[in-house]
PDB file of C-alpha atoms in Angstrom:
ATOM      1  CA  UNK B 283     -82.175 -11.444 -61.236  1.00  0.00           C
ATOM      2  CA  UNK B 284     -78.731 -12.531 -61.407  1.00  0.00           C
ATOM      3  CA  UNK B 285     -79.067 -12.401 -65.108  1.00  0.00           C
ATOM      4  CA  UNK B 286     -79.958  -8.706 -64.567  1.00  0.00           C
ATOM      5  CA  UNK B 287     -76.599  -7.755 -62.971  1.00  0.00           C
ATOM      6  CA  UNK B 288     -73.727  -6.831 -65.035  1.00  0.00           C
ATOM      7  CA  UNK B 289     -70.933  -9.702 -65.160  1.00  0.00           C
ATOM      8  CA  UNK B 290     -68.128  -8.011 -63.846  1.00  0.00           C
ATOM      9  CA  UNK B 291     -70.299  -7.096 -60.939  1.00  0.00           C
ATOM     10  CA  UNK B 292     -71.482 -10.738 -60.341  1.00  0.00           C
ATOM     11  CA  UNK B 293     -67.696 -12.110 -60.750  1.00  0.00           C
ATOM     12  CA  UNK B 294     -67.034  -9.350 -58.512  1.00  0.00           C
ATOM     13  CA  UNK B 295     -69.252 -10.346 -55.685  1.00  0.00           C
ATOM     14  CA  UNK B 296     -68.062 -14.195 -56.425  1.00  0.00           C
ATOM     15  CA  UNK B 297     -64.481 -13.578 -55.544  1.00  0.00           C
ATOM     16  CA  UNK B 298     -65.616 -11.539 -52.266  1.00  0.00           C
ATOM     17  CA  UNK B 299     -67.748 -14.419 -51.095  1.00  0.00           C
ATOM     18  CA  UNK B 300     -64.947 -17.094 -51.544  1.00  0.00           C
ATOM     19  CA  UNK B 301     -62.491 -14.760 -50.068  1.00  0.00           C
ATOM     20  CA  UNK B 302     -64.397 -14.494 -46.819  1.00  0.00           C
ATOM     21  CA  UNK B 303     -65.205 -17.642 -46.500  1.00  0.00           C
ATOM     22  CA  UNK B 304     -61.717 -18.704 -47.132  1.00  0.00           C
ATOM     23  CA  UNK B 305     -60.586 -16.299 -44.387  1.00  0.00           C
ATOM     24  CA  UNK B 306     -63.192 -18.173 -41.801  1.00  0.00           C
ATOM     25  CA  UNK B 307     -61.933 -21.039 -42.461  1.00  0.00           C
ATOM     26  CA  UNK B 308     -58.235 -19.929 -41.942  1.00  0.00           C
ATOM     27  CA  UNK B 309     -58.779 -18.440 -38.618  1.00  0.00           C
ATOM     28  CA  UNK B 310     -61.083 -21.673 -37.353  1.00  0.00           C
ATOM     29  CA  UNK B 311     -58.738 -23.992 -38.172  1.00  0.00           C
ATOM     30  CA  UNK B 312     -55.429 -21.541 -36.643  1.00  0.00           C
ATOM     31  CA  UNK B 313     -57.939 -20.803 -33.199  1.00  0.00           C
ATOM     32  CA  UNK B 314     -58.383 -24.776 -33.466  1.00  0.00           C
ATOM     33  CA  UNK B 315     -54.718 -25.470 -33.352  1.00  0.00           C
ATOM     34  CA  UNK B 316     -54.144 -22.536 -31.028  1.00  0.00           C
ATOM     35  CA  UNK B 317     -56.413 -24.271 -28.514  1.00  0.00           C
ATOM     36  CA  UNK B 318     -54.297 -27.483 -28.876  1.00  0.00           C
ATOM     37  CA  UNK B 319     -50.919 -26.332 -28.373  1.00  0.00           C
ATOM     38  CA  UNK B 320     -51.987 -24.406 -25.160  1.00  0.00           C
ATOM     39  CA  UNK B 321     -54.324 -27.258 -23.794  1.00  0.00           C
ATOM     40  CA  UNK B 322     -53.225 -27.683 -19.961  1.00  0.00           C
ATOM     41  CA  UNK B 323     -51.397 -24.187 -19.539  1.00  0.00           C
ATOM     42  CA  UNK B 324     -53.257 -21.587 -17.858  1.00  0.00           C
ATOM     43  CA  UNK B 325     -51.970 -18.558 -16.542  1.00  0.00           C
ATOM     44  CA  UNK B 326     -52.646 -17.199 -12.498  1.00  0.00           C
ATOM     45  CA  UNK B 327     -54.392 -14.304 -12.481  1.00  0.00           C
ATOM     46  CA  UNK B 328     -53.030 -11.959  -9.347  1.00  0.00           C
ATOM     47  CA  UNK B 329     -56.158 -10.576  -7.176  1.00  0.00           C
ATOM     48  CA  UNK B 330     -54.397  -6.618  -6.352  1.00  0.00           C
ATOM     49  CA  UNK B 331     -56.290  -6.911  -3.221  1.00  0.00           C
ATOM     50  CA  UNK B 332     -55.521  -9.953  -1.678  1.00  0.00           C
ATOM     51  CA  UNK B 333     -52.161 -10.529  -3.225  1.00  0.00           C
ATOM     52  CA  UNK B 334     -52.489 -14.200  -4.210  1.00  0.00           C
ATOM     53  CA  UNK B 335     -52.553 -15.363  -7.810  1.00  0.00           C
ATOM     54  CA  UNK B 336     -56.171 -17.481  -8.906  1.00  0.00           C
ATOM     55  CA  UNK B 337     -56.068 -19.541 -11.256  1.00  0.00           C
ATOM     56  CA  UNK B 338     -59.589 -19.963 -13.827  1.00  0.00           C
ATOM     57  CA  UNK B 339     -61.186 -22.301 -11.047  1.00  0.00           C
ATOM     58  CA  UNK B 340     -60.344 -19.681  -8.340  1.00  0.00           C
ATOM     59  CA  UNK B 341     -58.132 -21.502  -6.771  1.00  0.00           C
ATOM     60  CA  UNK B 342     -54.941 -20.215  -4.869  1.00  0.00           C
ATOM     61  CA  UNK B 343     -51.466 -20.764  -6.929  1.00  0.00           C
ATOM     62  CA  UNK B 344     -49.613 -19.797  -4.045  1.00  0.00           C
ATOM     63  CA  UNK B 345     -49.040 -16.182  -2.313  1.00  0.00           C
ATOM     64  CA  UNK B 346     -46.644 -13.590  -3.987  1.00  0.00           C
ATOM     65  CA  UNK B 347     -42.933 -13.164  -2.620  1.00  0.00           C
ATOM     66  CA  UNK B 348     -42.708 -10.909  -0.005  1.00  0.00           C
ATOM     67  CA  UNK B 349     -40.018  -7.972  -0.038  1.00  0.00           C
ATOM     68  CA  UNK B 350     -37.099  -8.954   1.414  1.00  0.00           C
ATOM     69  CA  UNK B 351     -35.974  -7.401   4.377  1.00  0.00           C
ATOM     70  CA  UNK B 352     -32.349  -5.686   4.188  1.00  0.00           C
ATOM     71  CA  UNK B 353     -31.402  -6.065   7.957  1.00  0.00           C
ATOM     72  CA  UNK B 354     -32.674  -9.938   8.098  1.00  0.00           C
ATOM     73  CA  UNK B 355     -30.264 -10.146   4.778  1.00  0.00           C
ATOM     74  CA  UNK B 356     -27.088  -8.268   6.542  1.00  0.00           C
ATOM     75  CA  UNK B 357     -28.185 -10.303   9.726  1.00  0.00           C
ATOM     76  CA  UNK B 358     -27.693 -13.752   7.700  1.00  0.00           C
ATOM     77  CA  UNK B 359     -24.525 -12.419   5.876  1.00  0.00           C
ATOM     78  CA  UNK B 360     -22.437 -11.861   8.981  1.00  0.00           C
ATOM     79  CA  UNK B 361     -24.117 -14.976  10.612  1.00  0.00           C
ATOM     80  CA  UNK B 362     -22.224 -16.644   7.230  1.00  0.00           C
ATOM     81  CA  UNK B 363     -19.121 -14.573   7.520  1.00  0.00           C
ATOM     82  CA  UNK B 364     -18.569 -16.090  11.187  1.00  0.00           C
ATOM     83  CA  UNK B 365     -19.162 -19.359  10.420  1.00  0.00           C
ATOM     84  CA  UNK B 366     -16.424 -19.433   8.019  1.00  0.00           C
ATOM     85  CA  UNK B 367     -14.124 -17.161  10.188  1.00  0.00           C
ATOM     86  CA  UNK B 368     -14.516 -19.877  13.151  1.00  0.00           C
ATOM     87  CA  UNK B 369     -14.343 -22.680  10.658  1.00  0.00           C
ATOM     88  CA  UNK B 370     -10.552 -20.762   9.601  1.00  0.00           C
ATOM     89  CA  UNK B 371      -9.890 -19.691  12.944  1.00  0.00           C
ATOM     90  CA  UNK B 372      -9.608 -23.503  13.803  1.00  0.00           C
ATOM     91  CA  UNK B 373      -6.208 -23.719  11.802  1.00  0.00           C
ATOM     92  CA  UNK B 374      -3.026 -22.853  13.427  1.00  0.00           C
ATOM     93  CA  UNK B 375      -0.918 -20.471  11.788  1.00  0.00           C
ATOM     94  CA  UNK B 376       2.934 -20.891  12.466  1.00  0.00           C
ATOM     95  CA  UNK B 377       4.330 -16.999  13.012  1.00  0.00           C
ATOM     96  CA  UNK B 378       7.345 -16.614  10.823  1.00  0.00           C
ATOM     97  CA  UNK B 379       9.972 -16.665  12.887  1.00  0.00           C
ATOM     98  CA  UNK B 380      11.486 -13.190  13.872  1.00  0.00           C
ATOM     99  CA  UNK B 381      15.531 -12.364  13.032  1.00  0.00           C
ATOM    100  CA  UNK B 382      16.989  -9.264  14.294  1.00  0.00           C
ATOM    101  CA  UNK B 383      17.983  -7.406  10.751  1.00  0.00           C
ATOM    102  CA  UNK B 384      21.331  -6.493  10.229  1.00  0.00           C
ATOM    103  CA  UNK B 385      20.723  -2.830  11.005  1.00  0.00           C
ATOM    104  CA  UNK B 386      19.511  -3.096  14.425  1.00  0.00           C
ATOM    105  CA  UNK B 387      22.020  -5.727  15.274  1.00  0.00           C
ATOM    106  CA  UNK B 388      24.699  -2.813  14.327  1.00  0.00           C
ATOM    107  CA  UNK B 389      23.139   0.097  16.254  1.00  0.00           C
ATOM    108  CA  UNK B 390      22.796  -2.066  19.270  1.00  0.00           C
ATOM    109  CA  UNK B 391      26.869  -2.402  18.434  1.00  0.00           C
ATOM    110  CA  UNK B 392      26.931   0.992  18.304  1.00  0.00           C
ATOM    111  CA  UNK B 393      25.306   1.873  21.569  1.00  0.00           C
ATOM    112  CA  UNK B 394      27.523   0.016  22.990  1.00  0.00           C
ATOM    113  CA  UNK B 395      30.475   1.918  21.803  1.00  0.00           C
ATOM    114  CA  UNK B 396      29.741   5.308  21.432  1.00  0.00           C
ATOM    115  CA  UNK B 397      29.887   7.719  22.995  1.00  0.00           C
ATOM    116  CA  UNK B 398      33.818   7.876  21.549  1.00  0.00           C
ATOM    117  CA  UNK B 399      36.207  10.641  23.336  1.00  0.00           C
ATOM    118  CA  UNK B 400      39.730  11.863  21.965  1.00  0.00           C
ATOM    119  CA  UNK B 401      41.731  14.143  23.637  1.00  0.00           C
ATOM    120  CA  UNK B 402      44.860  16.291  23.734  1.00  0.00           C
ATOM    121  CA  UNK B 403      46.637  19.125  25.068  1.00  0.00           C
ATOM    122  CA  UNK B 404      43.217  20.042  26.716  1.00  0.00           C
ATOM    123  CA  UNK B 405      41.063  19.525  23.388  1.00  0.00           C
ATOM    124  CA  UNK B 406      38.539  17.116  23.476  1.00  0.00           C
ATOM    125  CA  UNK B 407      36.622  15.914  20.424  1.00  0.00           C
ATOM    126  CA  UNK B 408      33.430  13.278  21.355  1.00  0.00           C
ATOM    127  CA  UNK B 409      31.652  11.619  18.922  1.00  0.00           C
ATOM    128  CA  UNK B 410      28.540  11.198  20.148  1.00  0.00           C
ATOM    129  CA  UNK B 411      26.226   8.560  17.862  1.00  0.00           C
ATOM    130  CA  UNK B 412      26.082   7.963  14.447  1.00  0.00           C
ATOM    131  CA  UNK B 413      23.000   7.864  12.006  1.00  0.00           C
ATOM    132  CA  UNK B 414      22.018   8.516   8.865  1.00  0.00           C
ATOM    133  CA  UNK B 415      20.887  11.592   6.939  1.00  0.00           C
ATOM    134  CA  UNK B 416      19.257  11.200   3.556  1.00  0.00           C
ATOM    135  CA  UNK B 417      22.382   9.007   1.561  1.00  0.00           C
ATOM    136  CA  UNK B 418      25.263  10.024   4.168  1.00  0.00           C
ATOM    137  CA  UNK B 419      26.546   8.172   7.396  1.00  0.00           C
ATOM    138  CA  UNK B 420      26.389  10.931   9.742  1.00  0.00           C
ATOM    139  CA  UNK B 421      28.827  11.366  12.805  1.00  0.00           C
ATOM    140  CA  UNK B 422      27.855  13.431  15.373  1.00  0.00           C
ATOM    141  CA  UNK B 423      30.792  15.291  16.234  1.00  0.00           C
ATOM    142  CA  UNK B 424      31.383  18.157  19.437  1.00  0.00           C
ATOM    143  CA  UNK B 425      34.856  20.139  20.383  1.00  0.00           C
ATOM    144  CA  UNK B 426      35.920  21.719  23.013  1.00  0.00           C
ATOM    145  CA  UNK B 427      39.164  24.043  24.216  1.00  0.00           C
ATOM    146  CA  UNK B 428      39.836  23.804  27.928  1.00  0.00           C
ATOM    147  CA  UNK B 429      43.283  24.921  27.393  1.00  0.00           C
ATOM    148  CA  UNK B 430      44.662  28.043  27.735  1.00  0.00           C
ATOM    149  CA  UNK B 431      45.590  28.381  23.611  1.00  0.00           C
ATOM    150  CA  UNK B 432      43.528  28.824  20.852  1.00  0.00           C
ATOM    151  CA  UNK B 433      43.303  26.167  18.514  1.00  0.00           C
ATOM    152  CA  UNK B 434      42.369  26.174  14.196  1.00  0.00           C
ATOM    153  CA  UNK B 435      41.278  23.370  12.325  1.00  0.00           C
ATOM    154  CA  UNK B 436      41.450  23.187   8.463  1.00  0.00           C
ATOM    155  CA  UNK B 437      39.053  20.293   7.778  1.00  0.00           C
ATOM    156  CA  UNK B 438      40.699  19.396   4.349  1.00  0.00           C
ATOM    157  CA  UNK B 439      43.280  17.762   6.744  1.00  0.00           C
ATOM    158  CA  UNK B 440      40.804  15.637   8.889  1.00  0.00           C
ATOM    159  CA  UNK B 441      41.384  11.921   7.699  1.00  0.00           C
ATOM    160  CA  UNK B 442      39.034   9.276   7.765  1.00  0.00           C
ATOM    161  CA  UNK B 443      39.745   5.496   6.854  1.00  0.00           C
ATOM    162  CA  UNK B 444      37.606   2.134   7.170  1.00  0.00           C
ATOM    163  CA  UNK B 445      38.672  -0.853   8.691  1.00  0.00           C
ATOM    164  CA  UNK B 446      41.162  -1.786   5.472  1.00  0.00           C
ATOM    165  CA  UNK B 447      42.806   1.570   5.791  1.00  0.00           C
ATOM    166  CA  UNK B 448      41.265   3.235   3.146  1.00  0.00           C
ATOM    167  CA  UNK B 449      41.033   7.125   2.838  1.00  0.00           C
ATOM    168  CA  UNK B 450      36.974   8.063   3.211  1.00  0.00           C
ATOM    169  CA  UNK B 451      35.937  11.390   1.597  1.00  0.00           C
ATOM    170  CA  UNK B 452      33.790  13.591   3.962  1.00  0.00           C
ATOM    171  CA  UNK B 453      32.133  16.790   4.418  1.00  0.00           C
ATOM    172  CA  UNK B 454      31.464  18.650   7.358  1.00  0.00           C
ATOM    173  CA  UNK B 455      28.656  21.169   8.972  1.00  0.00           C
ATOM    174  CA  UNK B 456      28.849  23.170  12.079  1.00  0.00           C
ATOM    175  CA  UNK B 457      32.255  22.373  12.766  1.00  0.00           C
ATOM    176  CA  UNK B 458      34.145  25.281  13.528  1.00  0.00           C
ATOM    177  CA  UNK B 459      37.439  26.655  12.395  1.00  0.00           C
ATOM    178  CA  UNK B 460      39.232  28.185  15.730  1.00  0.00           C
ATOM    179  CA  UNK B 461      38.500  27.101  19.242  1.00  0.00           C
ATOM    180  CA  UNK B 462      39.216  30.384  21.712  1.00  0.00           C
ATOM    181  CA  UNK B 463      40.610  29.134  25.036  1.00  0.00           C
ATOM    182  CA  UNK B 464      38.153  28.116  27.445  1.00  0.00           C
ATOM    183  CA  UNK B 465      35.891  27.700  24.092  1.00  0.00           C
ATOM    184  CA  UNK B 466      32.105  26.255  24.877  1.00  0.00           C
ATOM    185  CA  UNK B 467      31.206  23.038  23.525  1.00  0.00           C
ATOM    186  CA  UNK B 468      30.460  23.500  19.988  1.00  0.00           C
ATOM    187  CA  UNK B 469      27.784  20.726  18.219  1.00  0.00           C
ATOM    188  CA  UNK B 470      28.598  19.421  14.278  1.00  0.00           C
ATOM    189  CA  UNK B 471      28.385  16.978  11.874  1.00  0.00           C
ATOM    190  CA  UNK B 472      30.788  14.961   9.669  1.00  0.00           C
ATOM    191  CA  UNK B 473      29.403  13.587   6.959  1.00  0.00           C
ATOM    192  CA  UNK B 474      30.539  10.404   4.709  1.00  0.00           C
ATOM    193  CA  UNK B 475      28.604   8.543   1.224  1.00  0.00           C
ATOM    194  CA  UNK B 476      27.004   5.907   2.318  1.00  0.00           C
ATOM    195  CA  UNK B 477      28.178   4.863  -1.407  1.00  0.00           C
ATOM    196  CA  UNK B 478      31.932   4.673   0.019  1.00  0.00           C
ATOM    197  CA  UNK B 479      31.566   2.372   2.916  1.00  0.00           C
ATOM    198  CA  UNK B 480      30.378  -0.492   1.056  1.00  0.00           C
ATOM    199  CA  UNK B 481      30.908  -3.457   3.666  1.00  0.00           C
ATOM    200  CA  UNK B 482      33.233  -1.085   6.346  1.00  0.00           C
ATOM    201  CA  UNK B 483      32.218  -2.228  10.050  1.00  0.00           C
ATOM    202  CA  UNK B 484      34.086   0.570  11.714  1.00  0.00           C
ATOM    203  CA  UNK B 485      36.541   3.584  11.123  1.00  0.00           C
ATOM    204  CA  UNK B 486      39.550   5.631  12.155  1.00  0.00           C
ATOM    205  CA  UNK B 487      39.179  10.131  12.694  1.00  0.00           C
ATOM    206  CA  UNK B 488      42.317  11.815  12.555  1.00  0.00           C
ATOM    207  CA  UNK B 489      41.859  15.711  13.410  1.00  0.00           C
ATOM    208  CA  UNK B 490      45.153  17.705  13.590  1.00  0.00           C
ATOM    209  CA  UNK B 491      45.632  21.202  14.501  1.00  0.00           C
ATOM    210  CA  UNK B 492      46.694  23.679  11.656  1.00  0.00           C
ATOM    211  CA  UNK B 493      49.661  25.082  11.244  1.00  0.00           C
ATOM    212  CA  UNK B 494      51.897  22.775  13.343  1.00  0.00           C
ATOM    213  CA  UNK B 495      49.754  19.963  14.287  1.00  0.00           C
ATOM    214  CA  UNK B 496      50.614  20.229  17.622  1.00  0.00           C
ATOM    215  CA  UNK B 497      47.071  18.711  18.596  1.00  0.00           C
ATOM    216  CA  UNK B 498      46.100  15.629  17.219  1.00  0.00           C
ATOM    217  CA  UNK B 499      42.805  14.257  18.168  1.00  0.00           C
ATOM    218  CA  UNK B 500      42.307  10.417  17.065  1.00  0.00           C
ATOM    219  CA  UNK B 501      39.387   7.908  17.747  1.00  0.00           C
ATOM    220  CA  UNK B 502      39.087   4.151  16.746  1.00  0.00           C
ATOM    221  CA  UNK B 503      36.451   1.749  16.492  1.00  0.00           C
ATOM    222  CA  UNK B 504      33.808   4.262  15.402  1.00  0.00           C
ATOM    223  CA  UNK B 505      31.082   1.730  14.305  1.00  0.00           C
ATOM    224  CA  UNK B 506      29.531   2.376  11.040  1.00  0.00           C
ATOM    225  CA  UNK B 507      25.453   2.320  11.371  1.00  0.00           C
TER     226      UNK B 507
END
């Protein structure tokens, strides 16, 4: 019969036969050495209705991990946190000693010396506290006329100086030019750069009537904030 068939046919059906049975082979001997390399690992198998994982012999591999709860978490965290805060809270802690700055130590200078009151001829000038106002020493400055004469002022004539006799520029606001007789008390403000006083403790005010300077109003020892 095989003599019958045709020879490309029967070479054919040769190279299909040793092709399969090579193939068998192949996979026999890679299943073979599949089996070895895995020998001793299994894998659990998790039961969705009880929740544990079974291995092949049924057997429990141990139950799944719960879900955590977030309270019991927050609960241990801030049992943690206090632990360390007591274990801290056991170390004493030196407070840094406490210096009066330089600023207060002047304005409780001040406050001791102000109010400052200059008077003549029935004019009185007070200074009443000094402060600051943006990048100005401000003087707090009221006048009054109890006399029976009017009185002008031209401010270009009021003279400052610090405590080495130096001339201070100023400005002033609310001040006003002519006191009536029997004037009210009248509330302004004298204003010097902070930029000029550089290390001045104090100052001089020198206020002189205009024309004739027949009042002159002085004050000392006006303490610089």
């Amino acid at each position: 019969m095989l003599r019958a068939l045709h020879p490309g046919i029967l070479t054919s059906l040769v190279l299909i036969s040793t092709t399969a049975v090579i193939t068998l082979v192949t996979a026999f001997i890679g299943y073979h050495l599949g089996r070895e390399s895995l020998r001793g690992v299994s894998q659990p198998v998790v039961n969705p209705i009880l929740g544990s994982a079974v291995n092949a012999n049924g057997q429990t591999q141990g139950e799944r991990s719960p879900i955590l709860d977030e309270a019991q978490i927050i609960a241990q965290t801030k049992a943690r946190i206090a632990e360390m805060t007591e274990g801290s809270g056991d170390r004493e802690i030196a407070p840094a000693p406490t210096t009066p700055s330089e600023p207060q130590a002047t304005e409780a200078e001040a406050n001791r010396t102000l109010p400052i009151v200059a008077e003549d001829k029935g004019v009185r000038l007070e200074i009443s506290h000094v402060d600051t106002i943006g990048q100005d020493l401000a003087l707090h400055i009221s006048l009054k006329n109890d006399s029976s004469q009017g009185v002008q002022f031209i401010y270009t004539f009021l003279e400052i100086k610090n405590d080495k006799g130096d001339l201070l520029s100023a400005l002033t606001e609310g001040l006003p030019t002519e006191l009536p007789p029997g004037s009210d008390l009248v509330k302004g403000t004298i204003l010097i750069p902070k930029s000029l006083l550089g290390d001045t403790k104090t100052m001089t005010l020198r206020l002189a009537s205009y024309p004739n300077q027949d009042v002159q109003l002085q004050a000392a020892n006006i303490p610089v904030e």
